[in-house]
Each structure stands twice: as C-alpha cells, then as structure tokens.
Backbone as JSON, one array per atom type, in Angstrom:
{
  "sequence": "XXXXXXXXXXXXXXXXXXXXXXXXXXXXXXXXXXXXXXXXXXXXXXXXXXXXXXXXXXXXXXXXXXXXXXXXXXXXXXXXXXXXXXXXXXXXXXXXXXXXXXXXXXXXXXXXXXXXXXXXXXXXXXXX",
  "N": [[-33.4, -34.31, -15.78], [-32.04, -31.97, -16.61], [-29.63, -29.37, -17.43], [-26.22, -30.07, -17.77], [-23.17, -28.66, -16.89], [-19.78, -28.49, -17.74], [-16.18, -28.05, -17.67], [-13.36, -28.32, -19.8], [-9.84, -28.58, -20.34], [-6.91, -28.08, -22.39], [-3.6, -27.65, -23.28], [-3.61, -24.38, -24.32], [-6.27, -24.21, -24.78], [-9.72, -23.89, -23.95], [-12.68, -25.45, -23.12], [-16.13, -25.14, -22.77], [-18.81, -27.05, -21.9], [-22.18, -27.87, -22.43], [-24.6, -30.08, -21.61], [-27.57, -31.74, -22.4], [-30.56, -33.78, -22.25], [-31.46, -35.41, -25.29], [-31.31, -35.81, -28.85], [-28.8, -36.33, -29.88], [-27.48, -34.22, -31.12], [-24.75, -32.16, -31.88], [-23.3, -29.07, -31.31], [-20.78, -26.76, -31.99], [-19.43, -23.8, -31.01], [-21.68, -22.48, -32.17], [-21.78, -23.67, -34.64], [-22.16, -26.47, -36.85], [-21.06, -29.62, -35.67], [-19.46, -31.28, -37.4], [-18.54, -29.48, -39.3], [-17.0, -27.7, -37.83], [-14.96, -29.28, -36.71], [-13.29, -30.64, -39.06], [-11.71, -32.9, -39.81], [-11.45, -36.5, -39.66], [-10.05, -37.58, -37.53], [-10.1, -35.62, -35.49], [-12.85, -35.51, -35.07], [-13.29, -38.1, -34.12], [-11.86, -37.96, -31.69], [-13.41, -36.11, -30.24], [-15.88, -37.43, -30.05], [-15.25, -39.69, -28.62], [-15.63, -40.08, -25.65], [-18.44, -40.22, -25.58], [-19.07, -42.36, -27.3], [-17.73, -44.49, -26.06], [-19.15, -44.79, -23.7], [-21.55, -45.41, -24.72], [-23.51, -43.44, -25.3], [-24.01, -41.77, -27.44], [-26.28, -41.04, -28.96], [-28.05, -40.11, -27.11], [-27.87, -37.6, -25.91], [-27.96, -34.02, -26.27], [-25.46, -31.75, -27.21], [-23.89, -28.74, -26.45], [-21.28, -26.63, -27.21], [-18.86, -24.3, -26.19], [-15.86, -23.14, -27.22], [-12.52, -21.94, -26.96], [-9.28, -20.49, -27.73], [-5.96, -21.84, -28.25], [-5.17, -24.45, -30.69], [-6.7, -26.48, -33.28], [-6.44, -29.23, -32.55], [-5.87, -29.09, -29.78], [-8.24, -27.89, -28.95], [-10.13, -29.86, -29.63], [-9.34, -31.93, -27.91], [-9.76, -30.69, -25.48], [-12.54, -30.45, -25.49], [-13.15, -33.16, -25.49], [-12.26, -33.91, -22.92], [-14.0, -32.42, -21.28], [-16.48, -33.56, -22.0], [-16.06, -36.17, -21.1], [-16.0, -35.72, -18.36], [-18.64, -34.93, -17.98], [-19.99, -37.3, -18.64], [-19.25, -38.88, -16.49], [-20.61, -37.62, -14.45], [-23.24, -38.05, -15.21], [-23.55, -40.84, -14.98], [-22.12, -42.71, -12.5], [-20.8, -45.1, -12.91], [-19.59, -44.88, -15.36], [-17.12, -43.78, -14.95], [-15.3, -45.83, -14.42], [-14.96, -46.82, -16.97], [-13.9, -44.7, -18.49], [-11.65, -43.68, -17.12], [-9.37, -45.57, -17.25], [-8.64, -45.16, -19.91], [-7.54, -42.69, -19.9], [-9.0, -40.36, -20.22], [-9.98, -38.67, -18.31], [-7.9, -37.39, -17.18], [-6.07, -34.46, -16.78], [-3.99, -33.15, -19.17], [-0.87, -31.99, -18.52], [1.06, -30.8, -20.1], [2.6, -28.01, -21.54], [3.45, -25.38, -23.87], [6.84, -24.57, -23.98], [8.44, -21.58, -22.95], [10.02, -19.1, -25.07], [13.46, -18.34, -24.81], [15.55, -15.5, -24.08], [18.19, -14.46, -26.26], [18.28, -16.78, -27.65], [17.16, -18.83, -30.4], [14.77, -20.3, -30.29], [12.85, -22.04, -27.78], [14.68, -23.99, -26.9], [16.47, -24.23, -28.97], [19.47, -22.93, -30.26], [21.08, -19.96, -31.63], [22.78, -20.25, -34.73], [26.24, -20.89, -34.78], [28.99, -19.48, -36.37], [32.29, -19.59, -37.7], [34.18, -17.21, -39.18]],
  "CA": [[-31.95, -34.23, -15.69], [-31.59, -30.58, -16.73], [-28.41, -29.12, -18.21], [-24.98, -30.28, -17.02], [-22.11, -27.8, -17.41], [-18.43, -28.87, -17.32], [-15.09, -27.38, -18.38], [-12.19, -29.13, -20.12], [-8.71, -27.76, -20.8], [-5.75, -28.75, -22.99], [-2.69, -26.58, -23.71], [-4.24, -23.1, -23.99], [-7.68, -24.28, -25.19], [-10.69, -24.07, -22.88], [-13.98, -25.83, -23.66], [-17.27, -25.19, -21.85], [-19.76, -27.98, -22.51], [-23.52, -27.91, -21.84], [-25.22, -31.31, -22.09], [-28.95, -31.99, -21.99], [-31.14, -34.95, -22.91], [-31.88, -35.07, -26.64], [-31.21, -36.78, -29.94], [-27.42, -36.53, -30.32], [-27.01, -33.07, -31.91], [-23.6, -31.5, -31.27], [-22.94, -27.8, -31.93], [-19.54, -26.19, -31.44], [-19.39, -22.37, -31.34], [-22.85, -22.21, -33.01], [-21.63, -24.33, -35.93], [-22.33, -27.92, -36.79], [-19.87, -30.31, -35.18], [-18.63, -31.79, -38.5], [-17.89, -28.37, -40.0], [-15.99, -27.08, -36.95], [-13.85, -30.24, -36.68], [-13.49, -31.29, -40.35], [-11.0, -34.16, -40.02], [-12.01, -37.66, -38.96], [-9.3, -37.77, -36.28], [-10.63, -34.69, -34.48], [-14.22, -35.94, -34.77], [-13.17, -39.29, -33.28], [-11.44, -37.54, -30.35], [-14.53, -35.46, -29.56], [-16.95, -38.4, -29.81], [-14.73, -40.84, -27.86], [-16.31, -40.38, -24.39], [-19.84, -40.57, -25.83], [-19.16, -43.69, -27.89], [-17.27, -45.49, -25.1], [-20.21, -45.0, -22.72], [-22.74, -45.73, -25.52], [-24.49, -42.36, -25.11], [-23.86, -40.84, -28.57], [-27.57, -40.58, -29.46], [-28.94, -39.82, -25.98], [-27.7, -36.26, -25.38], [-27.61, -32.87, -27.11], [-24.26, -31.13, -26.65], [-23.58, -27.39, -26.92], [-19.9, -26.4, -26.79], [-18.15, -23.04, -26.44], [-14.43, -23.43, -27.08], [-11.66, -20.86, -27.45], [-7.86, -20.63, -27.44], [-5.25, -22.99, -28.78], [-5.41, -24.87, -32.06], [-7.82, -27.41, -33.47], [-6.22, -30.44, -31.77], [-6.05, -28.75, -28.38], [-9.66, -27.65, -28.72], [-10.83, -31.15, -29.68], [-9.02, -32.68, -26.7], [-10.42, -30.0, -24.36], [-13.95, -30.86, -25.56], [-13.17, -34.57, -25.07], [-12.13, -33.98, -21.47], [-15.24, -31.92, -20.68], [-17.53, -34.57, -22.22], [-15.78, -37.29, -20.21], [-16.44, -35.3, -17.02], [-20.11, -34.96, -17.98], [-20.44, -38.7, -18.62], [-19.06, -39.37, -15.11], [-21.67, -37.07, -13.61], [-24.49, -38.69, -15.62], [-23.57, -42.17, -14.38], [-20.84, -42.92, -11.81], [-20.14, -46.3, -13.45], [-18.82, -44.5, -16.55], [-15.76, -43.44, -14.53], [-14.47, -47.03, -14.6], [-14.7, -47.0, -18.4], [-13.13, -43.58, -19.05], [-10.4, -43.45, -16.39], [-8.23, -46.31, -17.79], [-8.26, -44.61, -21.22], [-6.87, -41.41, -19.67], [-9.84, -39.24, -20.68], [-10.3, -37.79, -17.19], [-6.65, -36.81, -16.69], [-5.66, -33.2, -17.42], [-2.63, -33.25, -19.72], [-0.24, -30.76, -18.03], [2.12, -30.3, -20.99], [2.38, -26.71, -22.15], [4.56, -24.94, -24.71], [7.9, -23.92, -23.22], [8.63, -20.22, -23.45], [11.26, -18.78, -25.76], [14.4, -17.64, -23.96], [16.28, -14.45, -24.77], [19.5, -14.88, -26.74], [18.14, -18.05, -28.34], [16.23, -18.79, -31.51], [13.49, -20.81, -29.78], [12.94, -22.39, -26.36], [15.93, -24.72, -26.65], [17.38, -24.09, -30.11], [20.37, -21.76, -30.19], [21.46, -19.38, -32.91], [23.9, -20.98, -35.32], [27.54, -20.24, -34.59], [29.86, -19.66, -37.55], [33.62, -18.96, -37.63], [34.58, -16.69, -40.49]],
  "C": [[-31.48, -32.78, -15.74], [-30.34, -30.48, -17.58], [-27.21, -29.31, -17.29], [-23.89, -29.45, -17.69], [-20.77, -28.25, -16.85], [-17.41, -28.13, -18.19], [-13.96, -28.37, -18.61], [-11.08, -28.23, -20.65], [-7.63, -28.64, -21.4], [-4.89, -27.68, -23.62], [-3.32, -25.24, -23.35], [-5.72, -23.07, -24.38], [-8.57, -24.55, -23.97], [-12.04, -24.36, -23.53], [-15.01, -25.86, -22.55], [-18.36, -25.99, -22.54], [-21.06, -27.97, -21.71], [-24.24, -29.11, -22.43], [-26.63, -31.43, -21.51], [-29.47, -33.2, -22.74], [-31.67, -34.53, -24.27], [-31.64, -36.19, -27.62], [-29.79, -36.98, -30.46], [-26.87, -35.41, -31.17], [-25.86, -32.4, -31.15], [-23.32, -30.21, -32.03], [-21.73, -27.24, -31.21], [-19.44, -24.75, -31.93], [-20.46, -22.0, -32.37], [-22.71, -22.73, -34.44], [-21.89, -25.81, -35.75], [-20.99, -28.56, -36.44], [-18.92, -30.72, -36.3], [-17.95, -30.67, -39.28], [-16.81, -27.71, -39.15], [-14.75, -27.97, -36.83], [-13.93, -31.08, -37.96], [-12.81, -32.66, -40.51], [-11.59, -35.28, -39.17], [-11.33, -37.89, -37.62], [-9.86, -36.88, -35.17], [-12.05, -35.09, -34.1], [-14.21, -37.17, -33.86], [-12.82, -38.91, -31.85], [-12.61, -36.94, -29.57], [-15.6, -36.48, -29.17], [-16.53, -39.57, -28.92], [-15.45, -41.09, -26.54], [-17.77, -40.8, -24.59], [-19.96, -41.99, -26.38], [-18.71, -44.78, -26.92], [-18.34, -45.8, -24.05], [-21.56, -45.29, -23.39], [-23.87, -44.73, -25.29], [-24.5, -41.38, -26.27], [-25.2, -40.27, -29.02], [-28.52, -40.15, -28.34], [-28.92, -38.36, -25.52], [-27.46, -35.24, -26.49], [-26.47, -32.14, -26.42], [-24.06, -29.76, -27.29], [-22.22, -27.02, -26.35], [-19.48, -24.98, -27.14], [-16.68, -23.33, -26.19], [-13.63, -22.27, -27.65], [-10.23, -21.15, -27.05], [-7.27, -21.85, -28.08], [-5.54, -23.26, -30.25], [-6.51, -25.91, -32.11], [-7.65, -28.69, -32.64], [-6.42, -30.19, -30.29], [-7.51, -28.52, -28.04], [-10.44, -28.96, -28.69], [-10.57, -31.95, -28.4], [-9.61, -32.02, -25.46], [-11.91, -30.38, -24.31], [-14.09, -32.3, -25.08], [-13.12, -34.69, -23.55], [-13.42, -33.52, -20.78], [-16.37, -32.93, -20.84], [-17.32, -35.78, -21.32], [-16.22, -36.96, -18.78], [-17.95, -35.33, -16.91], [-20.61, -36.4, -17.88], [-20.27, -39.32, -17.23], [-20.15, -38.84, -14.19], [-23.02, -37.71, -13.94], [-24.63, -40.05, -14.94], [-22.19, -42.45, -13.78], [-20.09, -44.14, -12.34], [-19.3, -45.99, -14.68], [-17.37, -44.16, -16.2], [-14.81, -44.62, -14.73], [-14.13, -47.31, -16.04], [-13.72, -45.95, -18.92], [-11.77, -43.38, -18.4], [-9.22, -44.25, -16.96], [-7.75, -45.81, -19.16], [-7.58, -43.26, -21.1], [-7.69, -40.2, -20.08], [-10.19, -38.26, -19.56], [-9.06, -37.08, -16.64], [-6.32, -35.55, -17.47], [-4.23, -33.35, -17.87], [-1.89, -31.95, -19.37], [0.78, -30.14, -18.99], [1.72, -28.99, -21.64], [3.61, -26.36, -22.99], [5.57, -24.21, -23.83], [8.17, -22.55, -23.81], [9.98, -20.06, -24.15], [12.16, -17.98, -24.82], [15.15, -16.58, -24.77], [17.67, -14.95, -25.15], [19.47, -16.23, -27.43], [17.09, -17.91, -29.44], [14.84, -19.22, -31.08], [13.7, -21.17, -28.31], [14.28, -23.07, -26.04], [16.95, -24.56, -27.77], [18.19, -22.81, -29.98], [20.57, -21.19, -31.58], [22.7, -20.12, -33.42], [25.19, -20.18, -35.16], [28.4, -20.51, -35.82], [31.18, -18.92, -37.35], [33.97, -18.48, -39.02], [35.77, -15.83, -40.34]]
}
C-alpha cells in the first residue's frame, strides 16, 4: 500500500496526514494523539472516520497540523483522514459522505471593520 498523504482544512487550521499500514498508532506533531487532543470530544472527532469505516486498528497515522485552535485542528485532521479512507477503499465514500466528513466547511471568521468594536458589534453610543 505504501504511504498515503492527504490534506484537510478547517477555519485557518491545516492538517497534513500520512497513513500507512500498521497497528493503529496515531501521532500528532510528534506527540501522542491523546496528549495533543486531551478532551474526549476532540478525540472522538479525530477518530470518527476511522471508526465509521472500521479501520481504527489497521493503520498508523502521522499528522502535522498547524494554525487555528484545537477544535479547528481536530476537524482538519478528521477531514484529511476521511479523504484517506476514501482512497483506501472507494466504498467508504458512501459511508462518510452522508455524515458530511468529506465536505470542506467554508465558514471563516469575519474581519473586524474600522470604526466598530468587532466585525458587527458597534461602539456603545451614550448621550451625556
């Protein structure tokens, strides 16, 4: 099989995933998967494509991820792993597509406008 390389993105996070046949070891930025994503929710998001296709113990995964926050990074890794699972077996696409794991989420943070406190919030007006 060799090594399969895919990229996933979410908000400003970018994840590069390298998958090879193995025993189910996942390393993220040269750290153990559970230490990099400490909460159960983030761990579930990352493992979702592997568990849905029943391949959690069949592949070793090496991830380089940067940018964004922890949730954006976890969802970027999830997208990249879903793309890998589709390349491993074309039938996996029918499992992952209805769950929305192959769709790039286009939502980004709106920029702050000048003369305003935030993107949409205005400065408070007071009559004195």
